Coordinates of C-alpha atoms in Angstrom, one line a residue:
Chain A
M1 CA 0.1 -0.1 -0.3
C2 CA 1.0 3.2 -0.3
E3 CA 0.1 7.2 0.7
L4 CA -1.3 9.7 -1.1
L5 CA -1.1 13.5 -0.5
A6 CA -2.9 16.6 -2.3
M7 CA -3.8 20.0 -2.1
S8 CA -6.5 22.7 -4.0
A9 CA -6.1 26.0 -2.8
N10 CA -7.4 29.5 -4.0
V11 CA -4.1 31.4 -3.6
P12 CA -0.4 29.7 -4.3
T13 CA -0.1 27.9 -1.1
D14 CA 3.6 26.0 -0.3
I15 CA 2.7 22.1 0.8
V16 CA 6.0 22.0 2.9
F17 CA 4.0 21.4 5.8
S18 CA 2.1 18.4 5.1
F19 CA 5.3 17.2 3.0
T20 CA 7.0 17.3 5.7
G21 CA 4.7 14.8 7.6
L22 CA 3.9 12.5 4.5
A23 CA 7.9 12.4 3.6
E24 CA 8.2 10.7 7.2
R25 CA 5.7 7.6 6.5
G26 CA 8.3 7.4 3.6
G27 CA 10.4 5.3 5.7
V28 CA 10.3 6.4 9.0
T29 CA 7.0 6.2 10.9
G30 CA 6.0 4.5 7.5
P31 CA 6.9 1.7 5.2
H32 CA 6.9 3.4 1.9
I33 CA 10.2 3.2 1.3
D34 CA 10.1 2.3 -2.5
G35 CA 9.9 6.0 -4.3
W36 CA 8.2 9.1 -4.0
G37 CA 6.9 11.8 -6.4
I38 CA 4.9 15.0 -6.0
T39 CA 3.5 17.2 -9.0
F40 CA 3.0 20.6 -8.8
Y41 CA 0.7 22.9 -11.1
E42 CA 1.7 26.5 -11.8
G43 CA -1.0 28.1 -14.2
K44 CA -1.4 25.4 -16.8
G45 CA 2.0 24.0 -16.4
S46 CA 2.9 21.5 -13.9
R47 CA 6.3 20.1 -12.8
T48 CA 7.0 16.7 -11.1
F49 CA 9.7 15.5 -8.4
K50 CA 10.2 12.1 -8.2
D51 CA 12.8 9.5 -6.8
A52 CA 12.7 6.2 -6.3
K53 CA 14.3 6.2 -3.2
P54 CA 12.8 6.3 0.2
S55 CA 11.4 10.1 0.7
S56 CA 13.1 10.1 4.1
E57 CA 16.4 9.6 2.5
S58 CA 15.9 11.9 -0.5
H59 CA 18.2 14.7 -1.5
I60 CA 15.4 15.7 -3.9
A61 CA 12.5 15.3 -1.1
Q62 CA 15.1 17.7 1.1
L63 CA 14.6 20.3 -1.3
I64 CA 10.8 20.0 -1.4
K65 CA 11.1 20.4 2.4
S66 CA 13.3 23.5 2.4
Y67 CA 12.4 25.3 -0.8
P68 CA 8.5 26.1 -0.9
I69 CA 7.2 26.1 -4.1
K70 CA 3.5 27.8 -4.3
S71 CA 1.1 26.0 -6.4
E72 CA -2.7 25.6 -6.6
T73 CA -3.2 22.0 -7.2
V74 CA -1.0 19.6 -5.8
V75 CA -0.2 15.6 -6.3
S76 CA 1.8 13.7 -4.3
H77 CA 2.2 9.9 -3.4
I78 CA 4.8 7.5 -1.6
R79 CA 5.1 4.1 -2.6
Q80 CA 5.5 0.5 -1.2
A81 CA 5.3 -1.4 -4.2
N82 CA 2.9 -4.2 -4.5
R83 CA 2.5 -4.3 -8.7
G84 CA 5.7 -3.9 -10.5
G85 CA 9.4 -3.3 -9.5
V86 CA 11.2 -0.2 -7.7
S87 CA 11.8 2.0 -10.1
L88 CA 11.5 5.2 -11.7
E89 CA 8.7 4.3 -14.4
N90 CA 6.7 2.9 -11.4
T91 CA 6.5 5.6 -9.5
H92 CA 4.0 8.1 -8.8
P93 CA 2.4 10.4 -9.8
F94 CA 1.8 9.8 -13.2
T95 CA 1.1 12.3 -16.1
R96 CA -0.7 12.3 -19.4
E97 CA -1.9 15.2 -21.7
L98 CA -5.3 15.4 -22.9
W99 CA -7.2 18.6 -24.6
G100 CA -4.3 20.6 -24.2
R101 CA -4.2 19.9 -20.5
Y102 CA -1.9 17.8 -18.3
W103 CA -3.5 15.2 -16.3
T104 CA -2.1 14.1 -13.4
Y105 CA -2.8 10.8 -11.3
A106 CA -2.1 8.9 -8.2
H107 CA -3.0 5.5 -7.0
N108 CA -3.1 3.7 -3.4
G109 CA -4.3 0.1 -3.4
Q110 CA -3.9 -3.2 -5.3
L111 CA -6.0 -4.4 -8.3
S112 CA -6.3 -7.8 -8.9
N113 CA -7.4 -9.7 -12.2
Y114 CA -7.0 -6.5 -14.2
E115 CA -4.8 -7.6 -17.4
E116 CA -7.9 -8.2 -19.5
K117 CA -9.7 -5.0 -18.6
F118 CA -7.0 -2.7 -18.9
V119 CA -6.0 -3.2 -22.9
T120 CA -6.1 0.7 -24.2
R121 CA -5.4 1.8 -27.5
R122 CA -4.3 6.0 -26.8
F123 CA -2.8 5.7 -24.0
K124 CA -0.2 3.0 -22.9
A125 CA 1.6 2.1 -19.3
V126 CA 5.3 3.2 -19.4
G127 CA 5.7 1.1 -16.5
D128 CA 4.0 -2.0 -15.0
T129 CA 2.3 -1.3 -12.2
D130 CA -1.3 -1.8 -12.3
S131 CA -2.2 1.6 -10.6
E132 CA -0.7 3.1 -14.4
Q133 CA -2.5 0.5 -16.3
A134 CA -5.8 2.0 -14.8
F135 CA -4.9 5.6 -15.5
C136 CA -4.4 4.9 -19.0
W137 CA -7.8 2.9 -19.2
I138 CA -9.4 5.7 -17.4
M139 CA -7.8 8.2 -20.0
D140 CA -8.6 6.0 -23.1
K141 CA -12.5 5.3 -21.8
V142 CA -13.0 9.3 -21.4
V143 CA -11.6 10.0 -25.0
H144 CA -13.9 7.3 -26.3
R145 CA -16.8 9.1 -24.3
F146 CA -16.3 12.5 -24.8
G147 CA -14.1 12.7 -27.7
D148 CA -10.7 15.1 -28.8
V149 CA -12.1 18.1 -27.2
A150 CA -12.9 19.1 -24.1
P151 CA -16.9 19.3 -23.3
Q152 CA -18.3 22.3 -21.7
S153 CA -19.2 20.7 -18.4
M154 CA -16.1 19.1 -16.7
S155 CA -18.9 17.7 -14.1
D156 CA -19.8 15.2 -16.8
V157 CA -16.6 13.9 -17.2
F158 CA -15.7 13.7 -13.4
A159 CA -19.2 11.8 -12.5
Y160 CA -18.3 9.3 -15.4
I161 CA -14.8 8.7 -14.0
A162 CA -16.2 7.9 -10.8
T163 CA -17.8 5.7 -12.4
L164 CA -14.6 4.1 -14.0
A165 CA -13.5 4.1 -10.5
D166 CA -16.4 1.9 -9.3
E167 CA -15.6 -0.5 -11.8
I168 CA -12.1 -0.5 -10.9
R169 CA -12.6 -0.9 -7.3
E170 CA -14.5 -3.9 -7.9
L171 CA -10.4 -5.1 -8.9
G172 CA -9.3 -4.4 -5.5
V173 CA -8.3 -1.6 -3.5
F174 CA -8.5 1.6 -5.4
N175 CA -8.2 5.1 -3.7
M176 CA -7.4 8.0 -6.4
I177 CA -6.3 11.3 -6.9
L178 CA -6.6 12.8 -10.3
S179 CA -6.4 16.7 -11.3
D180 CA -6.2 18.5 -14.7
G181 CA -5.0 21.3 -12.7
N182 CA -8.0 23.2 -12.7
D183 CA -10.2 20.1 -10.7
L184 CA -9.0 18.0 -8.1
M185 CA -10.8 14.9 -7.8
F186 CA -10.6 12.3 -5.1
Y187 CA -12.0 8.5 -4.8
C188 CA -12.3 6.4 -1.7
S189 CA -12.5 2.7 -1.9
N190 CA -11.1 2.4 1.9
N191 CA -8.8 5.1 3.3
L192 CA -8.8 9.0 2.0
S193 CA -9.3 12.1 4.4
Y194 CA -9.4 15.6 3.6
I195 CA -9.6 19.1 5.9
T196 CA -10.4 22.6 4.6
R197 CA -8.7 25.1 6.4
K198 CA -9.8 28.4 6.2
A199 CA -10.3 32.0 8.5
P200 CA -10.2 31.9 11.3
F201 CA -6.6 29.8 10.8
G202 CA -5.7 27.9 13.8
K203 CA -2.3 25.8 14.8
A204 CA -2.0 22.4 13.5
K205 CA 0.5 19.3 14.9
L206 CA 2.1 16.8 12.7
I207 CA 1.3 13.4 13.7
D208 CA 4.4 11.8 12.4
T209 CA 6.9 14.2 13.5
D210 CA 7.2 17.0 16.2
V211 CA 6.1 20.5 13.9
V212 CA 3.7 22.7 14.8
I213 CA 2.7 25.3 12.1
D214 CA 0.4 28.7 13.6
F215 CA -1.5 29.0 10.0
K216 CA -2.5 32.2 10.9
K217 CA 0.6 33.3 10.4
E218 CA 1.1 31.7 7.2
T219 CA -2.0 32.8 5.3
T220 CA -4.5 35.9 4.8
P221 CA -8.2 35.8 5.9
N222 CA -9.5 35.1 2.4
D223 CA -7.3 32.0 1.8
V224 CA -9.2 28.3 1.3
V225 CA -6.8 25.3 1.6
T226 CA -8.2 21.8 1.0
V227 CA -5.6 19.2 1.6
I228 CA -6.1 15.4 1.3
A229 CA -4.6 12.6 2.6
T230 CA -4.5 8.6 2.8
R231 CA -4.6 9.4 6.5
P232 CA -5.2 12.4 8.8
L233 CA -1.8 14.1 8.9
T234 CA -2.6 16.4 12.3
D235 CA -3.9 15.2 15.2
N236 CA -5.5 18.7 16.6
E237 CA -8.1 19.1 13.8
D238 CA -10.8 17.0 12.4
W239 CA -10.2 15.4 9.5
Y240 CA -13.3 14.2 7.0
I241 CA -13.3 10.6 6.8
L242 CA -14.6 9.7 2.9
K243 CA -16.7 6.7 2.9
P244 CA -16.2 3.5 0.6
G245 CA -17.4 4.9 -3.0
E246 CA -17.3 8.1 -1.7
W247 CA -15.6 10.9 -4.5
K248 CA -15.6 14.9 -4.1
V249 CA -13.6 17.3 -6.6
F250 CA -12.6 20.6 -5.5
R251 CA -11.6 23.7 -7.4
K252 CA -9.2 26.5 -5.3
G253 CA -10.1 25.0 -2.5
I254 CA -13.8 24.4 -2.6
L255 CA -16.0 21.8 -3.2
M256 CA -17.6 21.9 -6.7
F257 CA -19.3 18.4 -6.6
G258 CA -19.3 14.6 -5.6
S259 CA -20.9 11.6 -5.1
E260 CA -23.4 13.0 -2.6
S261 CA -23.9 16.1 -4.3
L262 CA -24.9 14.5 -7.9
Chain B
M1 CA 16.9 32.0 -29.2
C2 CA 17.2 29.5 -26.9
E3 CA 20.7 27.0 -26.3
L4 CA 19.8 22.8 -26.1
L5 CA 22.0 20.4 -24.2
A6 CA 21.4 16.6 -24.4
M7 CA 23.5 13.6 -23.8
S8 CA 23.5 10.0 -24.8
A9 CA 25.8 7.3 -23.2
N10 CA 26.7 3.7 -22.7
V11 CA 26.8 4.2 -19.1
P12 CA 24.8 6.1 -16.9
T13 CA 26.3 9.3 -16.3
D14 CA 25.9 12.6 -14.5
I15 CA 25.9 15.7 -16.8
V16 CA 26.7 18.0 -14.2
F17 CA 30.2 19.1 -16.1
S18 CA 28.0 20.1 -19.2
F19 CA 25.0 21.6 -17.1
T20 CA 27.2 23.9 -15.1
G21 CA 28.1 25.3 -18.2
L22 CA 24.8 25.1 -19.8
A23 CA 23.3 27.1 -16.8
E24 CA 26.0 29.8 -16.6
R25 CA 24.2 30.8 -20.0
G26 CA 20.9 31.4 -18.6
G27 CA 21.8 34.8 -17.4
V28 CA 25.3 35.3 -16.5
T29 CA 27.5 34.8 -20.1
G30 CA 24.4 34.1 -22.1
P31 CA 21.0 36.0 -21.9
H32 CA 18.7 33.0 -21.6
I33 CA 17.1 34.1 -18.7
D34 CA 13.2 32.9 -18.9
G35 CA 13.4 29.3 -17.6
W36 CA 15.2 26.0 -18.2
G37 CA 14.4 22.3 -17.7
I38 CA 16.5 18.8 -17.6
T39 CA 15.1 15.6 -18.4
F40 CA 16.7 12.7 -17.2
Y41 CA 15.8 9.1 -18.6
E42 CA 16.4 6.8 -16.1
G43 CA 15.3 3.1 -17.4
K44 CA 12.0 3.2 -18.8
G45 CA 11.0 6.3 -16.7
S46 CA 12.1 9.6 -17.1
R47 CA 12.3 12.5 -14.8
T48 CA 12.1 16.8 -15.7
F49 CA 13.4 19.3 -13.5
K50 CA 11.9 22.8 -14.5
D51 CA 11.8 26.2 -13.9
A52 CA 10.9 29.6 -15.0
K53 CA 13.1 31.6 -13.2
P54 CA 16.7 31.7 -14.7
S55 CA 19.4 28.7 -14.8
S56 CA 21.9 30.8 -13.0
E57 CA 19.9 31.9 -10.1
S58 CA 17.8 28.7 -10.0
H59 CA 17.5 27.1 -6.3
I60 CA 16.5 23.6 -8.3
A61 CA 19.4 24.1 -11.0
Q62 CA 21.6 24.3 -7.8
L63 CA 20.2 21.0 -7.1
I64 CA 21.5 19.5 -10.4
K65 CA 24.7 21.0 -10.3
S66 CA 25.4 19.6 -6.8
Y67 CA 23.4 16.4 -6.5
P68 CA 24.5 14.1 -9.7
I69 CA 21.8 11.8 -11.3
K70 CA 22.9 9.3 -13.4
S71 CA 21.3 8.6 -17.1
E72 CA 22.1 7.2 -20.3
T73 CA 19.6 9.5 -22.3
V74 CA 19.4 13.5 -21.4
V75 CA 17.7 16.6 -22.8
S76 CA 17.9 19.9 -21.6
H77 CA 17.2 23.6 -22.4
I78 CA 17.5 27.0 -21.8
R79 CA 15.3 29.6 -22.7
Q80 CA 15.1 33.3 -24.0
A81 CA 11.1 33.1 -24.7
N82 CA 10.3 34.9 -28.6
R83 CA 6.9 33.3 -28.7
G84 CA 4.8 32.6 -26.0
G85 CA 5.2 34.2 -22.2
V86 CA 7.7 33.4 -19.6
S87 CA 5.7 30.3 -17.3
L88 CA 6.2 27.1 -16.6
E89 CA 3.9 25.7 -19.3
N90 CA 6.2 27.4 -22.3
T91 CA 9.3 25.9 -20.5
H92 CA 11.0 23.3 -22.5
P93 CA 11.7 19.7 -22.5
F94 CA 8.1 18.7 -23.3
T95 CA 7.0 15.7 -23.0
R96 CA 4.0 13.1 -24.3
E97 CA 3.8 9.4 -24.0
L98 CA 3.4 7.3 -27.0
W99 CA 3.6 3.4 -27.7
G100 CA 4.1 3.4 -23.9
R101 CA 7.6 5.5 -24.0
Y102 CA 8.1 9.0 -23.3
W103 CA 9.3 11.3 -25.7
T104 CA 11.2 14.1 -24.5
Y105 CA 11.7 17.1 -26.9
A106 CA 13.4 20.7 -26.9
H107 CA 13.4 23.1 -29.4
N108 CA 15.8 26.0 -30.3
G109 CA 14.8 28.8 -32.9
Q110 CA 11.5 30.7 -33.8
L111 CA 8.9 29.7 -36.6
S112 CA 6.2 32.1 -38.3
N113 CA 2.9 31.3 -39.9
Y114 CA 2.9 27.9 -38.2
E115 CA -0.9 28.4 -37.0
E116 CA -2.5 27.0 -39.8
K117 CA -0.1 23.8 -40.3
F118 CA 0.2 22.8 -36.7
V119 CA -3.8 22.0 -36.6
T120 CA -3.5 18.7 -34.1
R121 CA -6.2 16.4 -32.9
R122 CA -4.5 13.9 -30.4
F123 CA -1.5 15.7 -29.1
K124 CA -2.3 19.2 -27.8
A125 CA -0.3 21.9 -26.9
V126 CA -0.7 23.4 -23.3
G127 CA 1.4 25.9 -23.1
D128 CA 1.0 28.6 -26.1
T129 CA 4.6 28.4 -27.7
D130 CA 5.2 27.8 -31.1
S131 CA 7.8 24.9 -30.1
E132 CA 5.4 22.9 -28.2
Q133 CA 2.9 23.3 -31.0
A134 CA 5.5 22.2 -33.5
F135 CA 6.0 18.8 -31.1
C136 CA 2.5 18.4 -30.9
W137 CA 2.4 18.3 -34.7
I138 CA 5.2 15.9 -34.9
M139 CA 3.9 13.3 -33.0
D140 CA 0.3 13.5 -34.4
K141 CA 2.2 12.8 -38.1
V142 CA 4.0 9.9 -36.9
V143 CA 0.6 8.4 -34.9
H144 CA -1.0 9.1 -38.3
R145 CA 1.9 7.2 -40.3
F146 CA 3.0 4.6 -37.7
G147 CA -0.4 3.6 -36.1
D148 CA -0.8 3.0 -32.2
V149 CA 1.7 0.5 -31.7
A150 CA 5.6 0.7 -32.0
P151 CA 6.8 -0.6 -35.4
Q152 CA 9.8 -3.1 -35.3
S153 CA 12.2 -0.4 -36.7
M154 CA 12.8 3.0 -35.2
S155 CA 15.2 3.9 -38.1
D156 CA 12.1 4.6 -40.4
V157 CA 10.0 6.7 -37.7
F158 CA 13.2 8.5 -37.1
A159 CA 13.8 9.4 -40.8
Y160 CA 10.4 10.5 -41.3
I161 CA 10.5 12.6 -38.4
A162 CA 13.4 14.0 -40.0
T163 CA 11.7 15.0 -43.2
L164 CA 8.8 16.5 -40.9
A165 CA 11.8 19.0 -39.3
D166 CA 12.5 19.7 -42.9
E167 CA 9.1 21.0 -43.2
I168 CA 8.9 23.3 -40.1
R169 CA 12.6 24.4 -41.4
E170 CA 10.6 26.1 -44.1
L171 CA 8.3 28.2 -41.0
G172 CA 11.8 29.5 -39.5
V173 CA 14.9 28.4 -37.8
F174 CA 14.5 24.6 -36.0
N175 CA 17.0 23.1 -34.2
M176 CA 15.4 20.0 -32.8
I177 CA 16.2 17.3 -29.6
L178 CA 14.0 14.2 -29.5
S179 CA 14.3 11.2 -27.4
D180 CA 11.9 8.3 -27.1
G181 CA 14.1 7.1 -24.0
N182 CA 16.3 4.5 -26.4
D183 CA 16.8 6.8 -29.2
L184 CA 18.7 10.3 -29.3
M185 CA 17.4 12.2 -32.3
F186 CA 18.8 15.8 -33.2
Y187 CA 18.1 18.2 -36.1
C188 CA 20.0 20.7 -36.9
S189 CA 18.8 24.2 -38.9
N190 CA 21.9 26.6 -38.0
N191 CA 23.4 26.1 -34.5
L192 CA 24.4 22.1 -33.1
S193 CA 27.1 20.9 -32.5
Y194 CA 28.3 17.5 -30.7
I195 CA 31.3 15.6 -29.5
T196 CA 31.7 11.8 -28.8
R197 CA 34.1 11.3 -25.8
K198 CA 35.5 7.7 -25.1
A199 CA 39.1 6.3 -24.2
P200 CA 41.7 7.4 -23.9
F201 CA 40.0 10.2 -22.1
G202 CA 41.4 13.6 -21.2
K203 CA 40.8 17.2 -19.5
A204 CA 38.0 19.8 -20.9
K205 CA 37.6 22.8 -19.9
L206 CA 34.3 25.0 -19.9
I207 CA 34.3 28.1 -21.9
D208 CA 31.6 29.6 -20.2
T209 CA 33.0 29.3 -16.6
D210 CA 36.3 28.4 -14.8
V211 CA 35.7 24.5 -14.6
V212 CA 38.1 22.0 -15.7
I213 CA 37.3 18.6 -15.3
D214 CA 39.4 15.2 -16.4
F215 CA 37.3 12.9 -17.5
K216 CA 39.7 9.8 -17.3
K217 CA 38.9 10.0 -13.3
E218 CA 35.5 10.3 -14.3
T219 CA 34.7 7.4 -16.3
T220 CA 36.0 3.3 -17.3
P221 CA 37.8 2.7 -20.1
N222 CA 34.5 1.1 -21.9
D223 CA 32.3 4.6 -21.3
V224 CA 31.3 6.4 -24.7
V225 CA 29.4 9.4 -24.1
T226 CA 28.1 12.1 -26.7
V227 CA 27.0 15.2 -25.9
I228 CA 25.1 17.4 -28.5
A229 CA 24.9 21.2 -27.8
T230 CA 23.9 24.7 -29.7
R231 CA 27.4 25.7 -29.3
P232 CA 30.7 23.9 -28.4
L233 CA 30.4 23.9 -24.1
T234 CA 34.3 23.6 -24.0
D235 CA 37.5 25.0 -26.0
N236 CA 39.9 22.4 -26.2
E237 CA 37.9 19.9 -27.6
D238 CA 37.3 19.2 -31.5
W239 CA 33.1 19.4 -31.4
Y240 CA 31.4 18.3 -34.6
I241 CA 29.6 21.4 -36.2
L242 CA 26.0 20.1 -38.0
K243 CA 25.3 21.3 -41.2
P244 CA 21.8 23.1 -42.3
G245 CA 19.4 20.0 -42.5
E246 CA 21.6 17.4 -41.1
W247 CA 20.1 14.8 -38.3
K248 CA 21.8 12.3 -36.5
V249 CA 20.5 9.6 -34.1
F250 CA 22.1 7.9 -31.2
R251 CA 21.8 5.4 -28.8
K252 CA 24.1 4.6 -26.0
G253 CA 26.7 6.9 -27.0
I254 CA 27.1 5.3 -30.7
L255 CA 25.9 7.1 -34.0
M256 CA 23.0 5.0 -35.4
F257 CA 21.6 6.5 -38.1
G258 CA 21.1 9.5 -39.7
S259 CA 20.9 12.2 -43.1
E260 CA 24.2 11.0 -44.0
S261 CA 23.7 7.3 -43.5
L262 CA 20.6 6.6 -44.9

């Protein structure tokens, strides 16, 4: 299994605090030592930092922790390999371009008997994980359904992706984070939680390492920041724990639609 | 205009020496201050470091210079913007997946009257540079010609891409580097040079900053490393200067085919 972390914010925000907690789970407080990755969107562009080394030992993870990159949308993952060897091509997040946008995806869980289902035409996996094959299958299905141009309403696209995630969940555990840079979708199979922080901001304390942050000092009163994680990262705040099959789409930190609102 | 740098090697090799010279041209010895990027292939996987800041000032460029990432294939670019604003989505190299491989591309030059030509269906530009549109057009044409599965012979694919590059060169200046992770192609419009280093290795001295390296200490006798750059990076070695329309494909540091051998 692996750990997921993502963020959606209405102003470019650094994720150093949350990433510091997550990175500890990559070899110190957690067993996820088979690589890690993080994608930052900045405008329509994105950049991904990846390493097949444990996040707790990685030089590049040190950079991320010490050099705040401000972003409105972040997708991150630390890996404990089950399907697929430990290598850069098997390290999440995975990215593909569709409709002139970069789509970024990370998966926590394990699937079985997926080989026949995940035969794809246009999007093909580079590595050999079940996760990347599921991503390529979703993207193939989305193109088949909606064509080569983005539809007006993205809510239709994410609602359709949720039905695909329901199908995938029948093959095992499928906690997923997916973003096109504007919207951030997350789908829960068994372990996923989120918190939305807004004014009045308070202090938060990481569970995995001895770090406390006072968000009041780091934010302005208009900031809205939603953080998604496999398990809550702080122990003095109320995280929302998703139910199996539940999904949400956030844009600029705010809930746009999801399984309950449709 | 911009500067290109690439490497093809038969053993994972760090490019710190060459990148140190290139990065100086991003704001110190050259005017290319509008961002930079570098892609390292490691096996089938790849990772790209990018920054819209000048390479001579970038924290991430510092990391690349101080933390050697060993790779057999590298593509790098520093940018002086002409078409398209200074932003992450306009920063080279650009990557797309085709045939289960990551294709990475960087361009030096400027094109005109390309809007009608570069209409694409499957691969779409995320940013607004002529460069990325040319890349998406090449990828679209390759799929149209060869289909959804990689052909047996990649020499046919690169020979076809060279004819596309010939077409693009009619619209302006088009120096290009393109790799699928195995092969590294470069196409010259007006400025491109390369050097192949192998035993007996000697010393090399950078033109752009006061750094000398003794490759004998850094290599084994079997190493073959080819470095491609817009302009020679060292002043005590013989670089091959490509002619307009000339192109080459290297694999593991060795010339496989090109405009003269076909």
